[in-house]
Amino acid sequence: MGQFGRILREPSGYPMQEWINTIPNDGLIRYRVLFNTERLLITNAKGLGEVLVAKNYEFIKPLQLRQGLGRVLGVGVLLAEGEEHKVQRKHLMPAFAYRHIKDLYPTFWSMAGEMTKVITNVVRSEAEAASEPEQKSSPSAIVPMSGWLSRALLDIIGVAGMGQNFNALYDPNTELYATYRKVFEPSRQAYVIGIFAIFIPMRLLRLLPVKRNDDMASAAASIRAVSRKLIQAKQQKMSQKEGRMDKDILSVALESGGFSEDNLVDQLMTFLAAGHETTASASTWALLALSQHPEIQTRLREEIRANLPSIEDDSTPMSAEIMDRLPYLHAVCNEVLRLYSPVPLTRREAAKDTSILGQFVPKGTDIILAPTAVNTSKELWGEDALEFNPDRWMAAGKTNSGGASSNYALLTFLHGPRSCIGQAFAKAEFACILAALVGRFEMELPDPKAKIEIETGITQRPKGGLPLRMKVLDGW
């Protein structure tokens, strides 16, 4: 059994977080799991550089992982390998270049403001219905924020990515949002199937008569159908116009001419899923962290209100330049992405006999890349590595490093040719969402002493969602 029992019991990545800080090592920690299968956890910058950059195509995503995630993510740039991955990334890079992402800031800010206004109305309506005078003068209500964030971010990826508003913010029963909730809602059954997929072929696991398999099959068919409709509608729109089309990512990808319709379906499936779920996870953890640290929340709000126009102000268009004036906002965002990586762990497999840090690694060896562990390594980040401390990003010369000894110390978006192509997109929408919410609301946990448990799915979230008391603050 090795470490399999512990890995099955604890949130994904958490055993590795302990090992990296307690087991003396030179960049590799070897452990065993079910059937005595050997795994290698990469723990230092040099080893990560080899796996992610110098020898990145020698370490591929395991077939089981590609088959499992590919059902709902499509075999897009996230899961493609080798030459196929190189070609896909080359054609998609223009859509995710920073010069293009800058054009999307007004969209991100407008939709973040729309979500904030909707939640404000919900809070005020509940306060109006309350009998306490204090509630009516200082409206507040307990709001299930993780759900609102998922709905808003699906709409944002729809508009900024495909030029299509899915209206999940106003209708939680819309087909696409309901489908993704089936896929991403953490469940024990999903987690156990994911663990056993490491050892048992996915084609056999799919035959099991369990609800998770039925949900995944229907979800995959639904998401693929929606993606194809979006592409066909965009193609028709483009055929009727001349010159540059919309600013969304799908338009840019279509203009590249580098994708067949079937391959574009796979790309859209990847964007829709990864593009909203990971940022929704990060945003959820951000609100939790700020609720646990009210002094940081207050300091951030003061910066936001001093530098950003109110969400009610439609006369001042948002831009990357305006958002860049908020160093503490970016420090908070970076610290959330460090301490609460949406994807806690990912795997690679040695495609051939190779080596890492001079150690022989035979073909087929499982390689573990654990952002949850590396991002909190005391060797890389110092003794306060496990603490939420945005100020680590505020010191001179540390804006982009947080004071870490290597850029490989932050593994949230990975590095090299397989790094997250949507990193700039995700950071921009995350900053806009957080600024809009913190500028408008004071947030606190209904029960500050309650233990926060973690549910593991494709991403990690607080168990049971994140209910917060949201208090509307005047003056912005």
GROMACS .gro file of C-alpha atoms in nm:
model
  476
    1MET     CA    1   0.000   0.000   0.000
    2GLY     CA    2   0.285   0.243   0.071
    3GLN     CA    3   0.146   0.596   0.114
    4PHE     CA    4  -0.175   0.518  -0.074
    5GLY     CA    5  -0.401   0.515   0.232
    6ARG     CA    6  -0.287   0.857   0.347
    7ILE     CA    7  -0.312   1.006  -0.002
    8LEU     CA    8  -0.667   0.873  -0.030
    9ARG     CA    9  -0.770   1.019   0.308
   10GLU     CA   10  -0.620   1.366   0.288
   11PRO     CA   11  -0.682   1.657   0.047
   12SER     CA   12  -0.481   1.632  -0.273
   13GLY     CA   13  -0.124   1.752  -0.232
   14TYR     CA   14  -0.130   1.782   0.147
   15PRO     CA   15   0.089   1.478   0.227
   16MET     CA   16   0.347   1.619  -0.017
   17GLN     CA   17   0.326   1.957   0.155
   18GLU     CA   18   0.433   1.792   0.479
   19TRP     CA   19   0.704   1.579   0.318
   20ILE     CA   20   0.870   1.870   0.137
   21ASN     CA   21   0.913   2.052   0.469
   22THR     CA   22   1.006   1.761   0.695
   23ILE     CA   23   1.200   1.504   0.490
   24PRO     CA   24   1.563   1.595   0.409
   25ASN     CA   25   1.611   1.563   0.033
   26ASP     CA   26   1.820   1.679  -0.263
   27GLY     CA   27   1.530   1.760  -0.494
   28LEU     CA   28   1.362   1.419  -0.517
   29ILE     CA   29   1.140   1.233  -0.271
   30ARG     CA   30   1.056   0.876  -0.365
   31TYR     CA   31   0.745   0.711  -0.226
   32ARG     CA   32   0.528   0.412  -0.308
   33VAL     CA   33   0.155   0.373  -0.353
   34LEU     CA   34  -0.084   0.089  -0.443
   35PHE     CA   35   0.077  -0.227  -0.585
   36ASN     CA   36   0.414  -0.092  -0.470
   37THR     CA   37   0.416   0.155  -0.761
   38GLU     CA   38   0.701   0.403  -0.733
   39ARG     CA   39   0.656   0.779  -0.758
   40LEU     CA   40   0.898   1.071  -0.761
   41LEU     CA   41   0.804   1.406  -0.606
   42ILE     CA   42   1.013   1.693  -0.747
   43THR     CA   43   1.101   1.939  -0.471
   44ASN     CA   44   1.369   2.185  -0.584
   45ALA     CA   45   1.415   2.442  -0.860
   46LYS     CA   46   1.678   2.252  -1.056
   47GLY     CA   47   1.466   1.937  -1.072
   48LEU     CA   48   1.157   2.133  -1.174
   49GLY     CA   49   1.359   2.309  -1.443
   50GLU     CA   50   1.459   1.976  -1.593
   51VAL     CA   51   1.108   1.829  -1.594
   52LEU     CA   52   0.924   2.144  -1.708
   53VAL     CA   53   1.175   2.307  -1.942
   54ALA     CA   54   1.499   2.132  -2.032
   55LYS     CA   55   1.340   1.789  -2.086
   56ASN     CA   56   0.972   1.880  -2.092
   57TYR     CA   57   0.871   1.653  -2.382
   58GLU     CA   58   1.038   1.357  -2.210
   59PHE     CA   59   0.778   1.386  -1.933
   60ILE     CA   60   0.424   1.357  -2.065
   61LYS     CA   61   0.077   1.354  -1.913
   62PRO     CA   62  -0.015   0.991  -1.837
   63LEU     CA   63  -0.264   0.827  -2.072
   64GLN     CA   64  -0.512   0.768  -1.785
   65LEU     CA   65  -0.507   1.139  -1.701
   66ARG     CA   66  -0.562   1.243  -2.063
   67GLN     CA   67  -0.845   0.993  -2.107
   68GLY     CA   68  -1.015   1.100  -1.784
   69LEU     CA   69  -0.992   1.478  -1.819
   70GLY     CA   70  -1.029   1.464  -2.197
   71ARG     CA   71  -1.394   1.365  -2.167
   72VAL     CA   72  -1.492   1.714  -2.050
   73LEU     CA   73  -1.183   1.922  -2.133
   74GLY     CA   74  -1.136   1.795  -2.486
   75VAL     CA   75  -0.792   1.707  -2.622
   76GLY     CA   76  -0.698   2.073  -2.654
   77VAL     CA   77  -0.374   2.250  -2.572
   78LEU     CA   78  -0.393   2.139  -2.207
   79LEU     CA   79  -0.381   1.766  -2.286
   80ALA     CA   80  -0.215   1.745  -2.629
   81GLU     CA   81   0.140   1.609  -2.641
   82GLY     CA   82   0.449   1.631  -2.863
   83GLU     CA   83   0.422   1.794  -3.204
   84GLU     CA   84   0.046   1.825  -3.172
   85HIS     CA   85   0.092   2.037  -2.861
   86LYS     CA   86   0.358   2.255  -3.024
   87VAL     CA   87   0.133   2.331  -3.322
   88GLN     CA   88  -0.173   2.402  -3.109
   89ARG     CA   89   0.016   2.633  -2.874
   90LYS     CA   90   0.174   2.821  -3.165
   91HIS     CA   91  -0.166   2.898  -3.320
   92LEU     CA   92  -0.323   2.995  -2.985
   93MET     CA   93  -0.045   3.219  -2.854
   94PRO     CA   94  -0.168   3.535  -3.034
   95ALA     CA   95  -0.508   3.503  -2.862
   96PHE     CA   96  -0.342   3.495  -2.519
   97ALA     CA   97  -0.069   3.753  -2.581
   98TYR     CA   98  -0.069   4.032  -2.324
   99ARG     CA   99  -0.141   4.295  -2.589
  100HIS     CA  100  -0.468   4.111  -2.657
  101ILE     CA  101  -0.550   4.048  -2.290
  102LYS     CA  102  -0.518   4.425  -2.228
  103ASP     CA  103  -0.813   4.475  -2.462
  104LEU     CA  104  -1.027   4.253  -2.238
  105TYR     CA  105  -0.990   4.452  -1.913
  106PRO     CA  106  -1.304   4.661  -1.979
  107THR     CA  107  -1.500   4.337  -2.025
  108PHE     CA  108  -1.357   4.183  -1.708
  109TRP     CA  109  -1.434   4.495  -1.503
  110SER     CA  110  -1.782   4.545  -1.646
  111MET     CA  111  -1.883   4.187  -1.573
  112ALA     CA  112  -1.721   4.186  -1.228
  113GLY     CA  113  -1.926   4.500  -1.157
  114GLU     CA  114  -2.241   4.333  -1.285
  115MET     CA  115  -2.191   4.039  -1.049
  116THR     CA  116  -2.125   4.274  -0.757
  117LYS     CA  117  -2.443   4.472  -0.829
  118VAL     CA  118  -2.650   4.153  -0.846
  119ILE     CA  119  -2.513   4.035  -0.510
  120THR     CA  120  -2.572   4.384  -0.366
  121ASN     CA  121  -2.938   4.361  -0.467
  122VAL     CA  122  -2.966   4.016  -0.309
  123VAL     CA  123  -2.819   4.143   0.018
  124ARG     CA  124  -3.041   4.452   0.024
  125SER     CA  125  -3.353   4.247  -0.052
  126GLU     CA  126  -3.281   4.011   0.236
  127ALA     CA  127  -3.206   4.305   0.466
  128GLU     CA  128  -3.533   4.474   0.370
  129ALA     CA  129  -3.719   4.159   0.464
  130ALA     CA  130  -3.549   4.148   0.803
  131SER     CA  131  -3.725   4.295   1.103
  132GLU     CA  132  -3.410   4.429   1.274
  133PRO     CA  133  -3.357   4.805   1.220
  134GLU     CA  134  -2.978   4.754   1.209
  135GLN     CA  135  -3.016   4.524   0.908
  136LYS     CA  136  -3.204   4.789   0.715
  137SER     CA  137  -2.956   5.070   0.787
  138SER     CA  138  -2.642   4.856   0.729
  139PRO     CA  139  -2.761   4.581   0.494
  140SER     CA  140  -2.590   4.245   0.524
  141ALA     CA  141  -2.678   3.886   0.450
  142ILE     CA  142  -2.515   3.545   0.437
  143VAL     CA  143  -2.442   3.469   0.072
  144PRO     CA  144  -2.313   3.140  -0.080
  145MET     CA  145  -2.019   3.305  -0.256
  146SER     CA  146  -1.859   3.003  -0.424
  147GLY     CA  147  -2.173   2.949  -0.632
  148TRP     CA  148  -2.195   3.314  -0.734
  149LEU     CA  149  -1.829   3.317  -0.834
  150SER     CA  150  -1.866   3.007  -1.053
  151ARG     CA  151  -2.168   3.155  -1.229
  152ALA     CA  152  -2.005   3.493  -1.287
  153LEU     CA  153  -1.679   3.346  -1.413
  154LEU     CA  154  -1.858   3.114  -1.656
  155ASP     CA  155  -2.024   3.425  -1.801
  156ILE     CA  156  -1.690   3.608  -1.818
  157ILE     CA  157  -1.517   3.325  -2.007
  158GLY     CA  158  -1.823   3.312  -2.231
  159VAL     CA  159  -1.806   3.680  -2.325
  160ALA     CA  160  -1.428   3.733  -2.322
  161GLY     CA  161  -1.347   3.391  -2.464
  162MET     CA  162  -1.629   3.323  -2.710
  163GLY     CA  163  -1.832   3.643  -2.743
  164GLN     CA  164  -2.133   3.469  -2.585
  165ASN     CA  165  -2.297   3.551  -2.253
  166PHE     CA  166  -2.431   3.232  -2.095
  167ASN     CA  167  -2.638   3.430  -1.838
  168ALA     CA  168  -2.549   3.192  -1.557
  169LEU     CA  169  -2.535   3.492  -1.325
  170TYR     CA  170  -2.910   3.537  -1.363
  171ASP     CA  171  -3.010   3.176  -1.418
  172PRO     CA  172  -2.825   2.905  -1.221
  173ASN     CA  173  -3.029   2.642  -1.405
  174THR     CA  174  -2.890   2.728  -1.746
  175GLU     CA  175  -2.783   2.408  -1.921
  176LEU     CA  176  -2.410   2.478  -1.937
  177TYR     CA  177  -2.373   2.590  -1.576
  178ALA     CA  178  -2.579   2.295  -1.448
  179THR     CA  179  -2.360   2.062  -1.655
  180TYR     CA  180  -2.037   2.199  -1.514
  181ARG     CA  181  -2.167   2.172  -1.161
  182LYS     CA  182  -2.207   1.799  -1.218
  183VAL     CA  183  -1.850   1.778  -1.343
  184PHE     CA  184  -1.674   1.997  -1.089
  185GLU     CA  185  -1.879   1.944  -0.775
  186PRO     CA  186  -1.635   1.765  -0.543
  187SER     CA  187  -1.756   1.420  -0.444
  188ARG     CA  188  -1.603   1.120  -0.277
  189GLN     CA  189  -1.705   0.897  -0.567
  190ALA     CA  190  -1.531   1.122  -0.820
  191TYR     CA  191  -1.216   1.138  -0.607
  192VAL     CA  192  -1.197   0.761  -0.558
  193ILE     CA  193  -1.247   0.696  -0.930
  194GLY     CA  194  -0.973   0.948  -1.004
  195ILE     CA  195  -0.735   0.771  -0.765
  196PHE     CA  196  -0.804   0.426  -0.907
  197ALA     CA  197  -0.768   0.560  -1.262
  198ILE     CA  198  -0.396   0.577  -1.184
  199PHE     CA  199  -0.381   0.197  -1.172
  200ILE     CA  200  -0.685   0.075  -1.366
  201PRO     CA  201  -0.745   0.160  -1.735
  202MET     CA  202  -1.004   0.433  -1.776
  203ARG     CA  203  -1.192   0.228  -2.036
  204LEU     CA  204  -1.267  -0.027  -1.762
  205LEU     CA  205  -1.359   0.231  -1.497
  206ARG     CA  206  -1.608   0.388  -1.738
  207LEU     CA  207  -1.799   0.058  -1.743
  208LEU     CA  208  -1.875   0.075  -1.372
  209PRO     CA  209  -2.250   0.128  -1.311
  210VAL     CA  210  -2.204   0.438  -1.093
  211LYS     CA  211  -2.367   0.779  -1.112
  212ARG     CA  212  -2.036   0.958  -1.172
  213ASN     CA  213  -1.988   0.777  -1.503
  214ASP     CA  214  -2.340   0.864  -1.619
  215ASP     CA  215  -2.291   1.229  -1.523
  216MET     CA  216  -1.958   1.253  -1.705
  217ALA     CA  217  -2.092   1.094  -2.023
  218SER     CA  218  -2.393   1.326  -2.044
  219ALA     CA  219  -2.180   1.629  -1.950
  220ALA     CA  220  -1.923   1.556  -2.220
  221ALA     CA  221  -2.191   1.528  -2.488
  222SER     CA  222  -2.361   1.848  -2.373
  223ILE     CA  223  -2.041   2.057  -2.353
  224ARG     CA  224  -1.920   1.933  -2.691
  225ALA     CA  225  -2.255   2.026  -2.850
  226VAL     CA  226  -2.248   2.375  -2.697
  227SER     CA  227  -1.890   2.429  -2.814
  228ARG     CA  228  -1.973   2.329  -3.172
  229LYS     CA  229  -2.272   2.565  -3.180
  230LEU     CA  230  -2.054   2.853  -3.059
  231ILE     CA  231  -1.797   2.789  -3.331
  232GLN     CA  232  -2.054   2.763  -3.607
  233ALA     CA  233  -2.229   3.081  -3.493
  234LYS     CA  234  -1.897   3.268  -3.482
  235GLN     CA  235  -1.798   3.138  -3.828
  236GLN     CA  236  -2.127   3.257  -3.970
  237LYS     CA  237  -2.084   3.599  -3.809
  238MET     CA  238  -1.730   3.632  -3.942
  239SER     CA  239  -1.837   3.539  -4.294
  240GLN     CA  240  -2.076   3.835  -4.297
  241LYS     CA  241  -1.818   4.097  -4.198
  242GLU     CA  242  -1.488   4.227  -4.325
  243GLY     CA  243  -1.177   4.321  -4.132
  244ARG     CA  244  -1.100   4.246  -3.764
  245MET     CA  245  -1.377   4.074  -3.579
  246ASP     CA  246  -1.451   4.071  -3.209
  247LYS     CA  247  -1.183   4.076  -2.940
  248ASP     CA  248  -1.275   3.741  -2.788
  249ILE     CA  249  -1.034   3.447  -2.795
  250LEU     CA  250  -1.245   3.233  -3.029
  251SER     CA  251  -1.240   3.506  -3.295
  252VAL     CA  252  -0.862   3.530  -3.275
  253ALA     CA  253  -0.825   3.151  -3.295
  254LEU     CA  254  -1.054   3.134  -3.600
  255GLU     CA  255  -0.859   3.411  -3.769
  256SER     CA  256  -0.539   3.211  -3.728
  257GLY     CA  257  -0.674   2.947  -3.968
  258GLY     CA  258  -0.478   2.681  -3.783
  259PHE     CA  259  -0.763   2.467  -3.652
  260SER     CA  260  -1.024   2.234  -3.794
  261GLU     CA  261  -1.374   2.265  -3.650
  262ASP     CA  262  -1.328   1.943  -3.450
  263ASN     CA  263  -1.002   2.066  -3.302
  264LEU     CA  264  -1.157   2.403  -3.218
  265VAL     CA  265  -1.431   2.216  -3.031
  266ASP     CA  266  -1.159   2.058  -2.817
  267GLN     CA  267  -0.997   2.398  -2.754
  268LEU     CA  268  -1.328   2.553  -2.652
  269MET     CA  269  -1.402   2.266  -2.416
  270THR     CA  270  -1.064   2.333  -2.254
  271PHE     CA  271  -1.121   2.710  -2.229
  272LEU     CA  272  -1.473   2.678  -2.092
  273ALA     CA  273  -1.379   2.434  -1.818
  274ALA     CA  274  -1.031   2.546  -1.718
  275GLY     CA  275  -1.107   2.912  -1.785
  276HIS     CA  276  -1.381   2.947  -1.527
  277GLU     CA  277  -1.336   2.672  -1.270
  278THR     CA  278  -0.975   2.746  -1.174
  279THR     CA  279  -1.036   3.121  -1.132
  280ALA     CA  280  -1.357   3.053  -0.939
  281SER     CA  281  -1.156   2.830  -0.705
  282ALA     CA  282  -0.887   3.097  -0.658
  283SER     CA  283  -1.151   3.366  -0.599
  284THR     CA  284  -1.325   3.150  -0.338
  285TRP     CA  285  -1.000   3.099  -0.146
  286ALA     CA  286  -0.923   3.471  -0.175
  287LEU     CA  287  -1.252   3.566  -0.008
  288LEU     CA  288  -1.194   3.307   0.263
  289ALA     CA  289  -0.842   3.437   0.332
  290LEU     CA  290  -0.961   3.799   0.346
  291SER     CA  291  -1.244   3.702   0.582
  292GLN     CA  292  -0.990   3.535   0.809
  293HIS     CA  293  -0.761   3.841   0.795
  294PRO     CA  294  -0.985   4.148   0.830
  295GLU     CA  295  -0.687   4.384   0.861
  296ILE     CA  296  -0.565   4.276   0.515
  297GLN     CA  297  -0.918   4.310   0.378
  298THR     CA  298  -0.945   4.666   0.513
  299ARG     CA  299  -0.605   4.768   0.374
  300LEU     CA  300  -0.695   4.626   0.034
  301ARG     CA  301  -1.031   4.805   0.031
  302GLU     CA  302  -0.864   5.137   0.106
  303GLU     CA  303  -0.630   5.093  -0.192
  304ILE     CA  304  -0.916   4.990  -0.423
  305ARG     CA  305  -1.139   5.284  -0.328
  306ALA     CA  306  -0.851   5.530  -0.360
  307ASN     CA  307  -0.748   5.419  -0.708
  308LEU     CA  308  -1.041   5.259  -0.893
  309PRO     CA  309  -1.366   5.411  -1.015
  310SER     CA  310  -1.682   5.284  -0.850
  311ILE     CA  311  -1.857   4.997  -1.023
  312GLU     CA  312  -2.148   5.239  -1.061
  313ASP     CA  313  -1.927   5.474  -1.269
  314ASP     CA  314  -1.969   5.390  -1.636
  315SER     CA  315  -1.786   5.700  -1.756
  316THR     CA  316  -1.433   5.577  -1.668
  317PRO     CA  317  -1.334   5.274  -1.877
  318MET     CA  318  -1.114   5.022  -1.702
  319SER     CA  319  -0.769   4.950  -1.843
  320ALA     CA  320  -0.463   4.744  -1.757
  321GLU     CA  321  -0.279   5.066  -1.680
  322ILE     CA  322  -0.536   5.168  -1.418
  323MET     CA  323  -0.535   4.824  -1.257
  324ASP     CA  324  -0.154   4.822  -1.246
  325ARG     CA  325  -0.168   5.114  -1.000
  326LEU     CA  326  -0.275   4.879  -0.721
  327PRO     CA  327   0.035   4.699  -0.589
  328TYR     CA  328  -0.139   4.561  -0.281
  329LEU     CA  329  -0.420   4.411  -0.490
  330HIS     CA  330  -0.164   4.226  -0.699
  331ALA     CA  331   0.023   4.120  -0.387
  332VAL     CA  332  -0.296   3.971  -0.241
  333CYS     CA  333  -0.376   3.794  -0.570
  334ASN     CA  334  -0.024   3.651  -0.596
  335GLU     CA  335  -0.032   3.533  -0.236
  336VAL     CA  336  -0.368   3.359  -0.287
  337LEU     CA  337  -0.238   3.186  -0.599
  338ARG     CA  338   0.071   3.076  -0.404
  339LEU     CA  339  -0.098   2.947  -0.091
  340TYR     CA  340  -0.418   2.814  -0.252
  341SER     CA  341  -0.321   2.679  -0.593
  342PRO     CA  342  -0.651   2.583  -0.765
  343VAL     CA  343  -0.490   2.266  -0.902
  344PRO     CA  344  -0.295   2.120  -0.609
  345LEU     CA  345  -0.116   1.842  -0.793
  346THR     CA  346  -0.048   1.715  -1.141
  347ARG     CA  347   0.135   1.416  -1.284
  348ARG     CA  348   0.383   1.338  -1.555
  349GLU     CA  349   0.517   1.007  -1.682
  350ALA     CA  350   0.865   0.941  -1.816
  351ALA     CA  351   0.816   0.879  -2.189
  352LYS     CA  352   1.155   0.705  -2.212
  353ASP     CA  353   1.450   0.612  -1.995
  354THR     CA  354   1.589   0.943  -1.873
  355SER     CA  355   1.727   1.115  -1.565
  356ILE     CA  356   1.639   1.389  -1.315
  357LEU     CA  357   1.914   1.557  -1.112
  358GLY     CA  358   2.155   1.289  -1.228
  359GLN     CA  359   1.935   1.005  -1.101
  360PHE     CA  360   1.828   0.740  -1.352
  361VAL     CA  361   1.451   0.745  -1.415
  362PRO     CA  362   1.315   0.447  -1.610
  363LYS     CA  363   1.043   0.479  -1.872
  364GLY     CA  364   0.693   0.479  -1.722
  365THR     CA  365   0.794   0.628  -1.385
  366ASP     CA  366   0.528   0.855  -1.232
  367ILE     CA  367   0.651   1.208  -1.167
  368ILE     CA  368   0.458   1.427  -0.922
  369LEU     CA  369   0.445   1.806  -0.959
  370ALA     CA  370   0.271   1.943  -0.651
  371PRO     CA  371   0.207   2.320  -0.643
  372THR     CA  372   0.053   2.278  -0.296
  373ALA     CA  373   0.391   2.150  -0.175
  374VAL     CA  374   0.639   2.355  -0.379
  375ASN     CA  375   0.448   2.681  -0.323
  376THR     CA  376   0.480   2.632   0.053
  377SER     CA  377   0.834   2.495   0.069
  378LYS     CA  378   1.022   2.662   0.356
  379GLU     CA  379   1.347   2.606   0.169
  380LEU     CA  380   1.214   2.816  -0.122
  381TRP     CA  381   0.992   3.066   0.063
  382GLY     CA  382   1.131   3.093   0.415
  383GLU     CA  383   0.996   2.993   0.755
  384ASP     CA  384   0.663   3.172   0.701
  385ALA     CA  385   0.590   2.972   0.384
  386LEU     CA  386   0.263   2.836   0.525
  387GLU     CA  387   0.133   3.179   0.631
  388PHE     CA  388  -0.089   3.415   0.430
  389ASN     CA  389   0.134   3.720   0.395
  390PRO     CA  390   0.077   3.948   0.093
  391ASP     CA  391   0.356   4.178   0.214
  392ARG     CA  392   0.611   3.926   0.090
  393TRP     CA  393   0.528   4.064  -0.259
  394MET     CA  394   0.554   4.432  -0.159
  395ALA     CA  395   0.923   4.476  -0.083
  396ALA     CA  396   1.152   4.639  -0.341
  397GLY     CA  397   1.251   4.394  -0.611
  398LYS     CA  398   1.005   4.128  -0.489
  399THR     CA  399   0.691   4.228  -0.683
  400ASN     CA  400   0.719   3.929  -0.916
  401SER     CA  401   0.905   3.683  -0.693
  402GLY     CA  402   0.757   3.727  -0.347
  403GLY     CA  403   1.113   3.698  -0.220
  404ALA     CA  404   1.142   3.335  -0.328
  405SER     CA  405   1.484   3.210  -0.428
  406SER     CA  406   1.373   3.090  -0.773
  407ASN     CA  407   1.091   3.152  -1.021
  408TYR     CA  408   1.025   2.775  -1.000
  409ALA     CA  409   0.914   2.829  -0.639
  410LEU     CA  410   0.571   2.932  -0.770
  411LEU     CA  411   0.427   2.633  -0.951
  412THR     CA  412   0.063   2.741  -0.982
  413PHE     CA  413   0.082   2.802  -1.359
  414LEU     CA  414   0.375   2.560  -1.413
  415HIS     CA  415   0.664   2.678  -1.636
  416GLY     CA  416   0.811   2.632  -1.980
  417PRO     CA  417   0.635   2.510  -2.296
  418ARG     CA  418   0.363   2.342  -2.087
  419SER     CA  419   0.292   2.644  -1.867
  420CYS     CA  420  -0.066   2.769  -1.852
  421ILE     CA  421  -0.133   2.955  -2.175
  422GLY     CA  422  -0.415   3.149  -2.010
  423GLN     CA  423  -0.209   3.281  -1.717
  424ALA     CA  424  -0.241   3.651  -1.808
  425PHE     CA  425  -0.614   3.608  -1.878
  426ALA     CA  426  -0.673   3.437  -1.543
  427LYS     CA  427  -0.473   3.693  -1.342
  428ALA     CA  428  -0.657   3.983  -1.505
  429GLU     CA  429  -1.009   3.852  -1.443
  430PHE     CA  430  -0.912   3.742  -1.090
  431ALA     CA  431  -0.788   4.092  -1.003
  432CYS     CA  432  -1.104   4.254  -1.142
  433ILE     CA  433  -1.337   4.015  -0.956
  434LEU     CA  434  -1.156   4.063  -0.626
  435ALA     CA  435  -1.136   4.443  -0.660
  436ALA     CA  436  -1.507   4.478  -0.736
  437LEU     CA  437  -1.616   4.262  -0.442
  438VAL     CA  438  -1.375   4.398  -0.182
  439GLY     CA  439  -1.449   4.756  -0.290
  440ARG     CA  440  -1.822   4.710  -0.227
  441PHE     CA  441  -1.848   4.460   0.062
  442GLU     CA  442  -1.714   4.391   0.405
  443MET     CA  443  -1.691   4.013   0.435
  444GLU     CA  444  -1.676   3.785   0.735
  445LEU     CA  445  -1.732   3.419   0.814
  446PRO     CA  446  -2.066   3.340   0.983
  447ASP     CA  447  -1.872   3.132   1.236
  448PRO     CA  448  -1.504   3.234   1.249
  449LYS     CA  449  -1.423   2.935   1.473
  450ALA     CA  450  -1.566   2.676   1.232
  451LYS     CA  451  -1.307   2.438   1.088
  452ILE     CA  452  -1.256   2.477   0.713
  453GLU     CA  453  -1.245   2.137   0.546
  454ILE     CA  454  -1.127   2.085   0.189
  455GLU     CA  455  -1.307   1.898  -0.086
  456THR     CA  456  -1.096   1.768  -0.371
  457GLY     CA  457  -1.223   1.747  -0.727
  458ILE     CA  458  -1.050   1.866  -1.042
  459THR     CA  459  -0.986   2.175  -0.830
  460GLN     CA  460  -1.008   2.225  -0.453
  461ARG     CA  461  -1.273   2.420  -0.265
  462PRO     CA  462  -1.392   2.459   0.094
  463LYS     CA  463  -1.628   2.174   0.179
  464GLY     CA  464  -1.989   2.285   0.149
  465GLY     CA  465  -1.899   2.599  -0.044
  466LEU     CA  466  -1.822   2.935   0.111
  467PRO     CA  467  -2.110   3.111   0.288
  468LEU     CA  468  -2.003   3.462   0.391
  469ARG     CA  469  -2.177   3.749   0.562
  470MET     CA  470  -2.161   4.024   0.301
  471LYS     CA  471  -2.214   4.377   0.431
  472VAL     CA  472  -2.275   4.656   0.178
  473LEU     CA  473  -2.047   4.954   0.243
  474ASP     CA  474  -2.152   5.297   0.119
  475GLY     CA  475  -1.925   5.543  -0.052
  476TRP     CA  476  -1.806   5.348  -0.358
   0.00000   0.00000   0.00000
